[in-house]
Amino acid sequence: MKLASIKKRLPSGRHWILSGPYLWLLVFFFLPFVFVAKISVAEQALAIPPYTALFDWLDGVLNIRISFSNYQWVLDDPIYLYAYWNSIRMAFWSTLFCLLLGFPMAYAIAKAPKAIQPVWLLLVLLPSWTSFLIRVYAWMGLLKNNGLINGLLIWLGVIDDPIQMINTNFAVYIGIVYSYLPFMVLPLYANLVKHDQSLLEAASDLGANKLTQLLRITLPLSINGIVAGSMLVFIPVVGEYVIPELLGGTQTIMIGKVLWQEFFNNRDWPVASALAMIMVVLLIVPITLFHRFQNKEVKA
């Protein structure tokens, strides 16, 4: 009896397996999150690291120095607020463009013969096999004033002078949609390929045309895939740094660029940490929605 009770108290193999992901989250998410939160309530200092300590032991007295001035500074400065708003706005439109392009692509792949579907999926994923940075640099060569696109348009006689595309929001949207389109296509394909085709056949027998079938059957059944793909695009795009830095101009202000400037140019780690913490709070809602719909997709 004692041996049986001891065995029940010991962790099972399932618990040991599940502890791995939780340990990973603890080490690589929760602890860095706590570290950033600690810096965000410190003050800037000319030291290494460039912030004051929260706990100070002086003459036998423990002093705790917590300052929320960094958050007040961020919320009072219109530049930071504009960076947040512009990041959310550009992430929204980029997600919408990815959805408008990705849904027909995923739909076509799901409707293709099963033997051809892996080939189409491979073509969607193939650009991701190349370095992300190299692909963004390639777009710089395409979009610049003496690049391939302007050169082709001038050679065809469509334009006389080069069109300013690089260092604009247009170039940023192009780079984001190109880079994040697979994150939209794959969840949509995984959803669309599981649809019951007999529903479409029944709708066709009742006189529904292709457009009606798409709007009243396919789209409602695709909501989970649309939300999952949208969150996979929207969340990382809000904090995107590389694409706005290389393809956007000085007027393209996104929170990722502001974070980099505060950390490395201004060496104001407390303000940068406060910016990061506010961004995490703003993303809690879409992250929660993503997990909710992802769980529904797994159970479906």
Short mmCIF file of C-alpha atoms in Angstrom, two decimals:
data_model
loop_
_atom_site.label_atom_id
_atom_site.label_comp_id
_atom_site.label_asym_id
_atom_site.label_seq_id
_atom_site.Cartn_x
_atom_site.Cartn_y
_atom_site.Cartn_z
CA MET A 1 0.00 0.00 0.00
CA LYS A 2 2.78 2.41 0.89
CA LEU A 3 4.61 1.69 -2.38
CA ALA A 4 1.44 2.30 -4.41
CA SER A 5 0.77 5.60 -2.67
CA ILE A 6 4.37 6.72 -3.29
CA LYS A 7 4.02 5.89 -6.98
CA LYS A 8 0.86 8.00 -7.22
CA ARG A 9 2.65 10.98 -5.71
CA LEU A 10 5.61 10.73 -8.08
CA PRO A 11 5.32 12.67 -11.38
CA SER A 12 4.32 10.49 -14.30
CA GLY A 13 6.11 10.39 -17.65
CA ARG A 14 3.43 12.65 -19.11
CA HIS A 15 4.18 15.33 -16.52
CA TRP A 16 7.90 15.16 -17.27
CA ILE A 17 7.21 15.59 -20.99
CA LEU A 18 4.86 18.53 -20.42
CA SER A 19 7.35 20.20 -18.10
CA GLY A 20 9.74 20.76 -21.05
CA PRO A 21 7.68 23.45 -22.83
CA TYR A 22 6.87 25.13 -19.52
CA LEU A 23 10.56 25.21 -18.62
CA TRP A 24 11.33 26.68 -22.03
CA LEU A 25 8.72 29.42 -21.53
CA LEU A 26 10.06 30.12 -18.06
CA VAL A 27 13.67 30.54 -19.20
CA PHE A 28 13.18 32.26 -22.57
CA PHE A 29 9.97 34.25 -22.02
CA PHE A 30 9.02 34.82 -18.40
CA LEU A 31 12.50 35.59 -17.04
CA PRO A 32 13.38 38.04 -19.88
CA PHE A 33 9.94 39.60 -19.43
CA VAL A 34 10.61 40.13 -15.71
CA PHE A 35 14.06 41.52 -16.50
CA VAL A 36 12.62 44.04 -18.98
CA ALA A 37 9.87 44.98 -16.51
CA LYS A 38 12.53 45.60 -13.85
CA ILE A 39 14.51 47.91 -16.14
CA SER A 40 11.34 49.80 -17.11
CA VAL A 41 10.87 51.03 -13.53
CA ALA A 42 14.53 52.03 -13.10
CA GLU A 43 16.16 55.31 -14.07
CA GLN A 44 18.77 56.08 -16.69
CA ALA A 45 22.34 56.30 -15.41
CA LEU A 46 25.81 56.86 -16.86
CA ALA A 47 26.97 53.39 -15.95
CA ILE A 48 27.27 49.86 -17.25
CA PRO A 49 24.50 48.74 -17.49
CA PRO A 50 22.98 52.21 -18.08
CA TYR A 51 20.26 52.14 -15.40
CA THR A 52 19.99 52.42 -11.64
CA ALA A 53 19.55 49.46 -9.29
CA LEU A 54 16.12 48.84 -7.82
CA PHE A 55 17.47 47.55 -4.52
CA ASP A 56 20.19 49.31 -2.57
CA TRP A 57 21.59 48.19 0.79
CA LEU A 58 22.99 51.21 2.61
CA ASP A 59 23.94 51.38 6.30
CA GLY A 60 21.86 48.33 7.10
CA VAL A 61 18.77 49.74 5.39
CA LEU A 62 17.26 48.21 2.27
CA ASN A 63 16.15 50.94 -0.14
CA ILE A 64 13.75 50.16 -2.97
CA ARG A 65 13.75 52.66 -5.83
CA ILE A 66 10.88 52.19 -8.28
CA SER A 67 10.07 54.95 -10.74
CA PHE A 68 7.16 55.08 -13.18
CA SER A 69 8.47 58.26 -14.82
CA ASN A 70 9.48 56.27 -17.93
CA TYR A 71 5.87 55.26 -18.56
CA GLN A 72 4.72 58.83 -17.99
CA TRP A 73 7.38 60.08 -20.38
CA VAL A 74 6.30 57.63 -23.07
CA LEU A 75 2.58 58.38 -22.70
CA ASP A 76 3.15 62.16 -22.71
CA ASP A 77 5.42 62.24 -25.76
CA PRO A 78 3.43 62.43 -29.04
CA ILE A 79 6.30 60.83 -30.99
CA TYR A 80 6.00 57.57 -29.07
CA LEU A 81 2.21 57.60 -29.32
CA TYR A 82 2.47 58.18 -33.07
CA ALA A 83 4.94 55.28 -33.36
CA TYR A 84 2.44 52.97 -31.63
CA TRP A 85 -0.44 54.17 -33.76
CA ASN A 86 1.54 53.96 -36.99
CA SER A 87 2.76 50.45 -36.15
CA ILE A 88 -0.78 49.23 -35.45
CA ARG A 89 -2.13 50.97 -38.56
CA MET A 90 0.53 49.52 -40.86
CA ALA A 91 0.16 46.09 -39.28
CA PHE A 92 -3.61 46.22 -39.85
CA TRP A 93 -3.34 47.15 -43.53
CA SER A 94 -0.50 44.68 -44.11
CA THR A 95 -2.62 41.92 -42.55
CA LEU A 96 -5.57 42.89 -44.76
CA PHE A 97 -3.40 42.83 -47.90
CA CYS A 98 -1.99 39.43 -46.90
CA LEU A 99 -5.54 38.14 -46.38
CA LEU A 100 -6.74 39.44 -49.77
CA LEU A 101 -3.80 37.75 -51.49
CA GLY A 102 -3.48 34.72 -49.26
CA PHE A 103 -7.11 33.53 -49.26
CA PRO A 104 -7.35 32.97 -53.03
CA MET A 105 -3.94 31.27 -52.96
CA ALA A 106 -4.92 28.96 -50.09
CA TYR A 107 -8.30 28.28 -51.71
CA ALA A 108 -6.68 27.35 -55.02
CA ILE A 109 -4.20 25.05 -53.29
CA ALA A 110 -6.96 23.37 -51.26
CA LYS A 111 -9.02 22.79 -54.44
CA ALA A 112 -6.07 21.44 -56.43
CA PRO A 113 -5.59 17.67 -56.83
CA LYS A 114 -3.98 16.13 -53.76
CA ALA A 115 -0.91 15.09 -55.75
CA ILE A 116 -0.24 18.72 -56.74
CA GLN A 117 -0.97 20.37 -53.38
CA PRO A 118 2.51 19.66 -51.90
CA VAL A 119 4.10 21.27 -54.95
CA TRP A 120 2.08 24.48 -54.53
CA LEU A 121 2.82 24.56 -50.79
CA LEU A 122 6.50 24.12 -51.56
CA LEU A 123 6.39 27.11 -53.90
CA VAL A 124 4.78 29.20 -51.13
CA LEU A 125 7.49 28.20 -48.64
CA LEU A 126 10.41 28.27 -51.07
CA PRO A 127 11.30 31.98 -50.59
CA SER A 128 11.51 31.39 -46.82
CA TRP A 129 14.48 29.09 -47.39
CA THR A 130 16.54 32.17 -48.23
CA SER A 131 17.75 34.54 -45.57
CA PHE A 132 15.12 37.08 -44.54
CA LEU A 133 17.67 39.90 -44.71
CA ILE A 134 18.78 38.95 -48.23
CA ARG A 135 15.19 38.95 -49.47
CA VAL A 136 14.61 42.45 -48.09
CA TYR A 137 17.85 43.65 -49.71
CA ALA A 138 16.62 42.18 -53.00
CA TRP A 139 13.53 44.38 -52.79
CA MET A 140 15.81 47.38 -52.27
CA GLY A 141 17.40 46.57 -55.63
CA LEU A 142 14.00 46.25 -57.27
CA LEU A 143 12.41 49.39 -55.85
CA LYS A 144 15.21 51.96 -55.92
CA ASN A 145 15.20 54.77 -58.48
CA ASN A 146 17.70 53.04 -60.76
CA GLY A 147 16.37 49.60 -59.94
CA LEU A 148 14.84 46.92 -62.10
CA ILE A 149 11.21 48.09 -61.90
CA ASN A 150 11.91 51.72 -62.78
CA GLY A 151 14.35 50.64 -65.48
CA LEU A 152 11.74 48.37 -67.06
CA LEU A 153 9.02 51.05 -66.95
CA ILE A 154 11.33 53.62 -68.54
CA TRP A 155 12.43 51.12 -71.22
CA LEU A 156 8.77 50.38 -72.05
CA GLY A 157 8.04 54.11 -72.27
CA VAL A 158 5.45 54.04 -69.49
CA ILE A 159 7.27 56.73 -67.49
CA ASP A 160 9.95 59.30 -68.27
CA ASP A 161 11.39 59.79 -64.79
CA PRO A 162 11.89 57.18 -62.07
CA ILE A 163 9.07 56.72 -59.57
CA GLN A 164 10.06 57.19 -55.94
CA MET A 165 9.24 53.81 -54.38
CA ILE A 166 12.13 53.14 -52.01
CA ASN A 167 12.06 54.94 -48.64
CA THR A 168 8.25 55.17 -48.69
CA ASN A 169 5.40 53.43 -46.88
CA PHE A 170 4.58 51.71 -50.17
CA ALA A 171 7.93 49.92 -50.10
CA VAL A 172 7.36 48.91 -46.47
CA TYR A 173 3.98 47.41 -47.33
CA ILE A 174 5.51 45.53 -50.26
CA GLY A 175 8.26 44.09 -48.05
CA ILE A 176 5.90 43.12 -45.23
CA VAL A 177 3.29 41.47 -47.47
CA TYR A 178 5.98 39.58 -49.38
CA SER A 179 7.71 38.39 -46.20
CA TYR A 180 4.64 37.45 -44.15
CA LEU A 181 2.32 36.08 -46.84
CA PRO A 182 3.22 32.41 -46.08
CA PHE A 183 2.09 32.94 -42.46
CA MET A 184 -1.36 33.75 -43.85
CA VAL A 185 -1.53 31.09 -46.54
CA LEU A 186 -0.59 28.07 -44.40
CA PRO A 187 -3.27 28.46 -41.65
CA LEU A 188 -5.89 29.20 -44.30
CA TYR A 189 -4.91 26.13 -46.29
CA ALA A 190 -4.97 23.95 -43.17
CA ASN A 191 -8.52 25.16 -42.53
CA LEU A 192 -9.85 25.03 -46.09
CA VAL A 193 -8.55 21.55 -46.82
CA LYS A 194 -10.69 20.13 -43.99
CA HIS A 195 -14.02 21.53 -45.26
CA ASP A 196 -16.77 19.05 -46.00
CA GLN A 197 -17.25 19.20 -49.76
CA SER A 198 -20.72 17.66 -49.46
CA LEU A 199 -21.97 21.00 -48.11
CA LEU A 200 -21.00 22.70 -51.36
CA GLU A 201 -22.59 19.92 -53.36
CA ALA A 202 -25.83 20.28 -51.40
CA ALA A 203 -25.78 24.06 -51.92
CA SER A 204 -25.22 23.54 -55.64
CA ASP A 205 -28.17 21.14 -55.82
CA LEU A 206 -30.32 23.81 -54.15
CA GLY A 207 -29.38 26.35 -56.82
CA ALA A 208 -26.55 28.29 -55.15
CA ASN A 209 -23.92 29.59 -57.53
CA LYS A 210 -20.16 29.62 -56.86
CA LEU A 211 -20.17 33.10 -55.32
CA THR A 212 -23.03 32.25 -52.96
CA GLN A 213 -21.27 29.06 -51.91
CA LEU A 214 -18.12 31.03 -51.19
CA LEU A 215 -19.84 33.78 -49.19
CA ARG A 216 -22.34 31.67 -47.23
CA ILE A 217 -20.47 28.40 -46.70
CA THR A 218 -16.72 28.62 -47.31
CA LEU A 219 -16.07 31.98 -45.64
CA PRO A 220 -18.02 31.27 -42.42
CA LEU A 221 -16.24 27.92 -42.08
CA SER A 222 -12.89 29.66 -42.64
CA ILE A 223 -13.17 32.12 -39.74
CA ASN A 224 -10.79 30.17 -37.51
CA GLY A 225 -8.16 30.01 -40.25
CA ILE A 226 -8.61 33.71 -41.09
CA VAL A 227 -8.17 34.75 -37.45
CA ALA A 228 -5.17 32.45 -36.94
CA GLY A 229 -3.44 33.70 -40.09
CA SER A 230 -4.24 37.33 -39.30
CA MET A 231 -2.77 37.06 -35.82
CA LEU A 232 0.35 35.33 -37.13
CA VAL A 233 0.88 38.32 -39.44
CA PHE A 234 -0.39 41.19 -37.28
CA ILE A 235 1.47 40.43 -34.04
CA PRO A 236 5.05 40.27 -35.44
CA VAL A 237 4.47 43.11 -37.92
CA VAL A 238 3.66 45.52 -35.07
CA GLY A 239 7.21 45.14 -33.77
CA GLU A 240 8.90 44.81 -37.17
CA TYR A 241 12.27 46.56 -37.43
CA VAL A 242 14.26 45.27 -40.42
CA ILE A 243 11.75 46.07 -43.18
CA PRO A 244 10.93 49.66 -42.07
CA GLU A 245 14.64 50.34 -41.53
CA LEU A 246 15.76 49.13 -44.97
CA LEU A 247 12.75 49.95 -47.16
CA GLY A 248 11.14 52.83 -45.28
CA GLY A 249 12.33 56.38 -45.06
CA THR A 250 12.82 58.67 -42.12
CA GLN A 251 9.09 59.38 -42.09
CA THR A 252 8.26 55.70 -41.55
CA ILE A 253 8.19 55.58 -37.78
CA MET A 254 7.34 52.23 -36.26
CA ILE A 255 7.80 51.10 -32.70
CA GLY A 256 10.51 48.59 -33.64
CA LYS A 257 12.71 51.38 -35.03
CA VAL A 258 12.03 53.56 -31.98
CA LEU A 259 12.99 50.71 -29.64
CA TRP A 260 16.25 50.18 -31.48
CA GLN A 261 17.10 53.89 -31.36
CA GLU A 262 16.38 54.12 -27.64
CA PHE A 263 18.45 51.04 -26.83
CA PHE A 264 21.48 51.61 -29.06
CA ASN A 265 21.55 55.28 -30.07
CA ASN A 266 20.28 56.98 -26.92
CA ARG A 267 21.27 54.14 -24.57
CA ASP A 268 18.10 54.87 -22.60
CA TRP A 269 17.28 51.33 -21.56
CA PRO A 270 14.56 52.26 -19.03
CA VAL A 271 12.51 54.19 -21.61
CA ALA A 272 13.06 51.45 -24.21
CA SER A 273 11.92 48.82 -21.70
CA ALA A 274 8.83 50.88 -20.91
CA LEU A 275 8.08 51.06 -24.64
CA ALA A 276 8.42 47.29 -24.89
CA MET A 277 6.16 46.69 -21.89
CA ILE A 278 3.43 48.93 -23.29
CA MET A 279 3.68 47.12 -26.63
CA VAL A 280 3.22 43.77 -24.86
CA VAL A 281 0.11 45.11 -23.12
CA LEU A 282 -1.30 46.32 -26.45
CA LEU A 283 -0.72 42.89 -28.00
CA ILE A 284 -2.33 40.92 -25.17
CA VAL A 285 -5.79 41.16 -26.79
CA PRO A 286 -4.81 39.84 -30.25
CA ILE A 287 -2.59 37.18 -28.66
CA THR A 288 -5.50 36.01 -26.49
CA LEU A 289 -7.79 35.91 -29.53
CA PHE A 290 -5.17 33.95 -31.45
CA HIS A 291 -4.88 31.29 -28.75
CA ARG A 292 -8.65 31.07 -28.47
CA PHE A 293 -9.21 30.45 -32.16
CA GLN A 294 -6.14 28.20 -32.34
CA ASN A 295 -7.65 25.96 -29.67
CA LYS A 296 -10.90 25.87 -31.63
CA GLU A 297 -8.98 24.94 -34.77
CA VAL A 298 -7.22 22.08 -32.95
CA LYS A 299 -10.52 20.73 -31.59
CA ALA A 300 -12.26 21.00 -34.96
#
